Amino acid sequence: MLKGKHIILGVTGSIAAYKAATLTRLLVKEGASVKVVMTPLAKEFITPLTMATLSKSPIMVDFYNPENGDWNSHVDLGLWADLYLIAPASANTIGKMAGGIADNLLLTTYLSAKCPVMVAPAMDLDMYKHPATQRNLKVLQSFGNIIIEPESGELASGLVGKGRMEEPERIVSFITAYFASQVDFKGKKVVVTAGPTYEKIDPVRFIGNYSSGKMGLAIAEELAGRGAEVVLVCGPVNLKTHHPAIRRVDVESAAQMYEVTSREFANSDVAVLSAAVADFTPKEKADHKIKRGKDDLVLELLPTKDIAAELGKMKNASQLLVGFALETNDEEVNALSKMQRKNLDMIVLNSLNDKGAGFGVDTNKVTIMDKAGNRTVYELKTKLEVAKDIVDQIASRL
């Protein structure tokens, strides 16, 4: 199941380090290439010789290997890996990861990794329950790291509670399921719109909105990570894309966004319209800066092209069209009406009345509805987590 996958296994100073031996053996058995990075303290719990034998690869602990004169490059490791699994992850290492501390090879590799990161905590129950540890785990999740929850049971201290590292067999099952889910969009082309549009008044002024583009870019990254060919039609935002499967087209106005989106949708499987597109644009656009005068300035506005409605007319039976609704009142009624009027298959609703949702923040709280009458309400999550929920819903309808 993991044939051809490159996995870095990070082992920290925890009594659960003995489980890393079984974990390594199982990963190799599944076909993965495994490189093990250990903290200096981890060597007190399990020997590098054991891990080297099972992984069939030299163990890395220090930046410099005096035996052969080679440097262990954390940058090269970060580029090599398809997954960085830190198991067991001690409270100490989790705290350093959350704080960006890089005082050993395991941590510098973490900061350099461009692949998904999974963290399997292992510690005593009071350490795990401590507010600092819980805060640090939430910080890691906000980075997009995946936490493999520990089990409840008898701990090394003799106490009984949550803190035992998940069993190696279950971790491997989790990893195989994760990689299987990452290709569920293979062969699919998806158009995603993101960010605001700017409608020029004159060379220095425009009509716009507060959209940061964070939600749309998170959706694009999630889709690309799961095998899709993604065309991201992006309004003016200060965010970068990372996945090589994303082809980004930057636009400014609603007219430009419509032109690109409608052209790309013609041969796409899915469109996700998360951009906050201006509803109106100035009828006249001054070619010079408008000066202040004594009289009132009156702008005549014309409606912009309704991208969702136009794509709804274009859509064929095999295509899926997903819209967004940001509402301030009568949220569900307005969202359902929008879905029906514009021939959408699914709509993602969020409300400015929900704290932590909307523009400019890293979290969102959504309700997803479809034309079949299904309705799923989600709690407040990071936008990375919300992106996964939205893409999961799309996948279930393809």
Coordinates of C-alpha atoms in Angstrom, one line a residue:
M1 CA 0.0 0.0 0.0
L2 CA 2.9 2.4 0.6
K3 CA 5.1 1.3 -2.2
G4 CA 7.3 4.1 -3.5
K5 CA 6.4 6.4 -0.6
H6 CA 9.3 8.2 1.2
I7 CA 8.6 8.5 4.9
I8 CA 10.8 10.2 7.6
L9 CA 10.2 8.8 11.0
G10 CA 11.1 11.2 13.8
V11 CA 11.7 9.5 17.2
T12 CA 11.9 11.5 20.4
G13 CA 12.9 10.8 24.0
S14 CA 9.8 8.9 25.2
I15 CA 9.3 5.5 26.9
A16 CA 7.1 4.8 23.8
A17 CA 10.2 4.9 21.6
Y18 CA 10.2 1.1 21.7
K19 CA 7.0 1.2 19.5
A20 CA 9.1 3.0 16.8
A21 CA 10.8 -0.4 16.0
T22 CA 7.5 -2.1 15.2
L23 CA 6.3 1.0 13.4
T24 CA 9.4 1.0 11.2
R25 CA 9.1 -2.7 10.4
L26 CA 5.5 -2.3 9.4
L27 CA 6.2 0.7 7.2
V28 CA 9.0 -1.1 5.4
K29 CA 6.8 -4.2 5.0
E30 CA 4.2 -2.0 3.3
G31 CA 6.8 -0.9 0.7
A32 CA 7.8 2.5 2.1
S33 CA 11.3 3.8 2.1
V34 CA 12.0 4.9 5.7
K35 CA 14.6 7.3 7.0
V36 CA 14.8 7.6 10.8
V37 CA 15.8 10.9 12.6
M38 CA 16.3 10.6 16.3
T39 CA 16.8 13.2 19.0
P40 CA 19.8 12.7 21.2
L41 CA 17.6 11.7 24.1
A42 CA 15.8 9.1 22.0
K43 CA 19.0 7.0 21.9
E44 CA 18.5 6.5 25.7
F45 CA 15.3 4.6 25.0
I46 CA 16.1 2.6 21.8
T47 CA 19.4 2.1 20.1
P48 CA 20.2 3.5 16.6
L49 CA 21.5 0.0 15.6
T50 CA 18.0 -1.4 16.1
M51 CA 16.4 1.4 14.1
A52 CA 19.0 1.2 11.3
T53 CA 18.6 -2.5 11.0
L54 CA 14.8 -2.3 10.7
S55 CA 14.8 0.7 8.4
K56 CA 17.7 -0.6 6.2
S57 CA 19.1 3.0 6.3
P58 CA 21.6 4.8 8.5
I59 CA 20.1 6.6 11.5
M60 CA 20.4 10.4 11.6
V61 CA 20.9 12.1 15.0
D62 CA 23.4 14.9 14.5
F63 CA 24.0 17.4 11.8
Y64 CA 27.4 16.0 11.1
N65 CA 28.3 12.4 10.8
P66 CA 32.0 12.0 11.9
E67 CA 32.1 8.3 10.7
N68 CA 31.9 9.2 7.0
G69 CA 32.3 13.0 7.1
D70 CA 28.9 13.7 5.7
W71 CA 26.4 16.4 6.7
N72 CA 22.9 15.3 7.3
S73 CA 21.0 18.0 5.4
H74 CA 17.6 18.8 6.9
V75 CA 16.8 20.7 3.7
D76 CA 17.4 17.6 1.5
L77 CA 15.4 15.5 3.9
G78 CA 12.5 17.9 3.7
L79 CA 12.5 17.7 -0.1
W80 CA 12.8 13.9 -0.2
A81 CA 9.9 13.0 2.0
D82 CA 6.2 12.3 1.1
L83 CA 5.4 12.2 4.8
Y84 CA 7.1 13.2 8.1
L85 CA 5.8 11.1 10.9
I86 CA 7.0 12.0 14.5
A87 CA 6.2 9.0 16.7
P88 CA 6.5 9.1 19.6
A89 CA 6.3 12.9 20.0
S90 CA 7.1 14.0 23.5
A91 CA 5.6 17.1 25.1
N92 CA 9.0 18.7 24.9
T93 CA 9.3 18.2 21.1
I94 CA 5.7 19.2 20.5
G95 CA 6.3 22.5 22.5
K96 CA 9.4 23.2 20.4
M97 CA 7.6 22.5 17.1
A98 CA 4.8 24.9 18.1
G99 CA 7.4 27.6 19.0
G100 CA 9.5 27.2 16.0
I101 CA 12.6 26.1 18.0
A102 CA 15.2 24.2 15.9
D103 CA 17.9 22.9 18.3
N104 CA 18.3 19.4 16.8
L105 CA 18.1 17.7 13.5
L106 CA 14.6 16.4 14.0
L107 CA 13.3 19.9 14.5
T108 CA 15.2 21.6 11.7
T109 CA 13.9 18.9 9.4
Y110 CA 10.4 19.6 10.7
L111 CA 10.7 23.3 9.8
S112 CA 12.1 22.4 6.4
A113 CA 9.6 19.7 5.5
K114 CA 7.4 20.5 2.5
C115 CA 5.3 17.3 2.9
P116 CA 2.4 16.5 5.3
V117 CA 3.4 16.1 8.9
M118 CA 1.8 13.6 11.3
V119 CA 2.4 13.8 15.1
A120 CA 1.7 10.9 17.4
P121 CA 1.9 12.3 21.0
A122 CA 3.1 10.0 23.9
M123 CA 3.3 11.2 27.5
D124 CA 1.7 10.9 30.9
L125 CA -2.0 11.9 31.2
D126 CA -1.3 15.1 33.2
M127 CA 1.3 16.3 30.7
Y128 CA -1.1 15.6 27.9
K129 CA -4.0 17.3 29.6
H130 CA -1.9 20.4 30.6
P131 CA -3.2 23.6 29.0
A132 CA 0.2 24.2 27.5
T133 CA 0.3 20.9 25.7
Q134 CA -3.3 21.3 24.4
R135 CA -2.5 24.8 23.2
N136 CA 0.7 23.5 21.4
L137 CA -1.3 20.7 19.7
K138 CA -3.8 23.2 18.5
V139 CA -1.0 25.4 17.1
L140 CA 0.4 22.4 15.2
Q141 CA -3.1 21.7 13.8
S142 CA -3.3 25.3 12.7
F143 CA -0.1 24.7 10.7
G144 CA -1.9 21.9 8.9
N145 CA -0.1 19.1 10.9
I146 CA -2.2 16.0 11.5
I147 CA -2.4 14.8 15.1
I148 CA -2.8 11.1 15.6
E149 CA -4.7 11.1 18.9
P150 CA -3.2 9.0 21.8
E151 CA -5.0 6.1 23.4
S152 CA -6.4 5.9 26.9
G153 CA -5.0 3.1 29.1
E154 CA -2.3 2.2 31.6
L155 CA 0.7 4.5 31.3
A156 CA 4.3 4.0 32.3
S157 CA 3.7 5.9 35.5
G158 CA 1.1 3.4 36.6
L159 CA -1.7 5.9 36.1
V160 CA -4.6 5.2 33.8
G161 CA -5.7 7.8 31.3
K162 CA -5.1 9.3 27.9
G163 CA -1.5 9.7 26.7
R164 CA -0.4 6.3 25.3
M165 CA 0.9 6.5 21.8
E166 CA -1.4 4.9 19.2
E167 CA -0.4 1.4 18.4
P168 CA 1.9 1.0 15.3
E169 CA -0.6 -1.1 13.4
R170 CA -3.3 1.6 13.7
I171 CA -0.8 4.3 12.7
V172 CA 0.1 2.4 9.6
S173 CA -3.5 1.9 8.8
F174 CA -4.1 5.7 9.3
I175 CA -1.2 6.5 6.9
T176 CA -2.4 4.1 4.2
A177 CA -5.9 5.5 4.4
Y178 CA -4.5 9.0 4.2
F179 CA -2.5 8.3 1.1
A180 CA -5.4 6.6 -0.5
S181 CA -7.6 9.6 0.1
Q182 CA -4.9 11.9 -1.4
V183 CA -5.6 10.6 -4.9
D184 CA -9.4 10.6 -5.0
F185 CA -9.3 13.5 -7.4
K186 CA -6.7 12.0 -9.8
G187 CA -7.7 12.7 -13.4
K188 CA -10.1 15.5 -12.3
K189 CA -9.8 19.1 -13.3
V190 CA -11.1 21.6 -10.8
V191 CA -11.5 25.4 -11.2
V192 CA -11.3 27.3 -7.9
T193 CA -11.9 31.1 -7.6
A194 CA -10.5 32.9 -4.6
G195 CA -10.1 36.4 -3.1
P196 CA -11.8 39.7 -3.9
T197 CA -12.2 41.6 -7.1
Y198 CA -11.3 45.2 -7.5
E199 CA -13.5 47.4 -9.7
K200 CA -11.6 50.5 -10.7
I201 CA -13.0 54.0 -10.1
D202 CA -9.8 55.8 -11.3
P203 CA -6.1 54.8 -11.4
V204 CA -5.8 54.9 -7.5
R205 CA -9.2 54.0 -6.2
F206 CA -11.4 50.9 -6.5
I207 CA -14.5 49.2 -5.1
G208 CA -13.5 46.0 -3.3
N209 CA -14.1 43.9 -0.2
Y210 CA -12.2 42.4 2.7
S211 CA -11.7 38.9 1.3
S212 CA -8.2 37.6 2.1
G213 CA -8.4 34.6 -0.2
K214 CA -7.4 32.2 2.6
M215 CA -10.3 29.9 2.2
G216 CA -10.0 29.6 -1.6
L217 CA -6.3 28.9 -1.5
A218 CA -6.7 26.3 1.2
I219 CA -9.3 24.5 -1.0
A220 CA -7.0 24.7 -4.0
E221 CA -4.1 23.2 -2.0
E222 CA -6.3 20.4 -0.6
L223 CA -7.6 19.5 -4.0
A224 CA -4.1 19.5 -5.5
G225 CA -2.8 17.4 -2.7
R226 CA -5.5 14.9 -3.5
G227 CA -4.5 14.5 -7.1
A228 CA -6.6 17.2 -8.9
E229 CA -5.4 19.4 -11.7
V230 CA -6.3 22.8 -10.2
V231 CA -6.8 26.1 -12.0
L232 CA -6.9 28.8 -9.3
V233 CA -8.4 32.0 -10.6
C234 CA -7.3 34.5 -8.0
G235 CA -8.2 38.0 -7.2
P236 CA -5.7 40.5 -5.6
V237 CA -4.3 38.7 -2.5
N238 CA -1.0 38.6 -0.6
L239 CA -0.8 34.8 -0.4
K240 CA 1.3 32.3 -2.2
T241 CA 0.4 28.9 -3.6
H242 CA 2.7 25.9 -3.0
H243 CA 1.5 22.7 -4.7
P244 CA 3.0 22.2 -8.2
A245 CA -0.4 20.9 -9.5
I246 CA -2.0 24.4 -9.1
R247 CA -2.0 26.6 -12.1
R248 CA -2.7 30.1 -10.8
V249 CA -4.2 32.8 -13.0
D250 CA -4.2 36.2 -11.3
V251 CA -7.0 38.6 -12.2
E252 CA -8.2 41.9 -10.8
S253 CA -11.8 42.6 -11.9
A254 CA -15.0 40.6 -11.9
A255 CA -15.0 40.8 -15.7
Q256 CA -11.5 39.2 -15.8
M257 CA -12.5 36.6 -13.3
Y258 CA -15.6 35.7 -15.4
E259 CA -13.6 35.5 -18.6
V260 CA -11.0 33.0 -17.2
T261 CA -13.4 31.0 -15.1
S262 CA -15.9 30.4 -17.8
R263 CA -13.2 29.4 -20.3
E264 CA -11.6 26.9 -17.9
F265 CA -14.9 25.5 -16.7
A266 CA -15.8 24.4 -20.2
N267 CA -13.5 21.3 -19.9
S268 CA -13.5 20.9 -16.1
D269 CA -15.1 18.4 -13.8
V270 CA -15.8 20.8 -10.9
A271 CA -15.8 24.5 -10.1
V272 CA -15.6 25.8 -6.6
L273 CA -16.6 29.5 -6.5
S274 CA -15.2 30.8 -3.2
A275 CA -14.2 34.3 -4.5
A276 CA -15.9 37.3 -3.1
V277 CA -16.8 38.8 -6.5
A278 CA -18.1 42.4 -6.7
D279 CA -21.7 42.7 -7.6
F280 CA -21.3 46.2 -9.2
T281 CA -18.7 48.0 -11.2
P282 CA -18.4 51.7 -12.1
K283 CA -20.0 52.6 -15.4
E284 CA -17.3 55.1 -16.1
K285 CA -13.6 54.6 -15.1
A286 CA -11.7 57.8 -15.0
D287 CA -8.3 57.7 -16.7
H288 CA -6.9 60.2 -14.1
K289 CA -7.2 60.6 -10.4
I290 CA -10.5 62.3 -9.5
K291 CA -9.9 65.4 -7.5
R292 CA -11.8 66.5 -4.4
G293 CA -14.5 69.1 -5.2
K294 CA -17.2 71.0 -3.4
D295 CA -20.0 69.0 -4.9
D296 CA -21.0 65.5 -4.1
L297 CA -19.5 62.8 -6.3
V298 CA -22.0 60.4 -7.8
L299 CA -20.9 57.0 -9.1
E300 CA -23.1 55.2 -11.5
L301 CA -22.7 51.5 -11.0
L302 CA -23.6 48.6 -13.3
P303 CA -24.1 45.0 -12.3
T304 CA -21.2 42.7 -13.0
K305 CA -21.5 39.4 -14.7
D306 CA -22.9 36.8 -12.3
I307 CA -20.2 34.1 -12.5
A308 CA -22.1 31.5 -10.5
A309 CA -25.3 32.0 -12.6
E310 CA -23.5 31.9 -15.9
L311 CA -21.6 28.7 -15.0
G312 CA -25.0 27.3 -13.8
K313 CA -26.3 27.8 -17.3
M314 CA -23.2 26.3 -18.9
K315 CA -23.1 23.2 -16.6
N316 CA -23.7 19.8 -18.0
A317 CA -24.9 16.7 -16.2
S318 CA -21.4 15.4 -15.4
Q319 CA -20.1 18.7 -13.9
L320 CA -20.3 19.7 -10.3
L321 CA -20.8 23.4 -9.4
V322 CA -20.1 24.5 -5.8
G323 CA -21.0 28.0 -4.6
F324 CA -20.4 30.0 -1.4
A325 CA -22.8 32.2 0.5
L326 CA -21.6 34.7 3.1
E327 CA -24.7 36.0 4.8
T328 CA -25.7 38.4 7.6
N329 CA -29.4 37.5 8.1
D330 CA -31.8 34.7 7.1
E331 CA -28.7 32.8 6.3
E332 CA -30.0 29.4 5.3
V333 CA -33.0 30.7 3.4
N334 CA -30.8 33.0 1.4
A335 CA -28.2 30.3 0.8
L336 CA -30.9 27.8 -0.4
S337 CA -32.4 30.4 -2.7
K338 CA -29.0 31.2 -4.2
M339 CA -28.3 27.5 -4.8
Q340 CA -31.6 27.1 -6.6
R341 CA -31.5 30.3 -8.7
K342 CA -28.0 29.7 -9.9
N343 CA -28.3 25.9 -10.5
L344 CA -25.6 25.0 -8.0
D345 CA -25.1 21.4 -6.9
M346 CA -23.8 22.4 -3.4
I347 CA -23.4 25.6 -1.4
V348 CA -21.1 26.4 1.5
L349 CA -22.7 28.9 3.9
N350 CA -21.0 31.0 6.5
S351 CA -22.3 33.9 8.5
L352 CA -20.7 37.1 9.7
N353 CA -22.8 36.6 12.8
D354 CA -20.6 33.6 13.8
K355 CA -17.5 34.7 15.8
G356 CA -14.3 33.6 14.0
A357 CA -15.9 33.2 10.6
G358 CA -15.8 35.4 7.5
F359 CA -13.0 37.6 6.1
G360 CA -9.4 38.0 7.2
V361 CA -9.3 35.3 9.9
D362 CA -7.7 31.9 9.9
T363 CA -10.9 30.1 11.0
N364 CA -14.3 29.5 9.6
K365 CA -17.6 27.9 10.6
V366 CA -19.7 26.5 7.7
T367 CA -22.8 24.7 6.9
I368 CA -22.8 22.7 3.6
M369 CA -26.1 22.1 1.8
D370 CA -26.9 20.4 -1.5
K371 CA -29.8 20.4 -3.9
A372 CA -30.9 16.9 -2.6
G373 CA -31.7 18.5 0.7
N374 CA -28.7 17.3 2.7
R375 CA -27.4 19.7 5.3
T376 CA -24.2 19.3 7.4
V377 CA -23.3 21.8 10.1
Y378 CA -19.6 22.0 11.2
E379 CA -18.1 23.6 14.3
L380 CA -15.5 26.4 14.1
K381 CA -12.3 25.1 12.6
T382 CA -9.2 26.3 10.9
K383 CA -9.6 27.1 7.2
L384 CA -7.3 24.3 6.4
E385 CA -9.6 21.9 8.2
V386 CA -12.7 23.5 6.6
A387 CA -11.1 23.0 3.2
K388 CA -10.7 19.3 3.9
D389 CA -14.4 19.1 4.9
I390 CA -15.5 20.9 1.7
V391 CA -13.3 18.7 -0.5
D392 CA -14.6 15.6 1.3
Q393 CA -18.1 16.6 0.5
I394 CA -17.3 17.3 -3.1
A395 CA -15.5 13.9 -3.4
S396 CA -18.6 12.1 -2.1
R397 CA -20.7 13.6 -4.9
L398 CA -18.4 12.8 -7.8

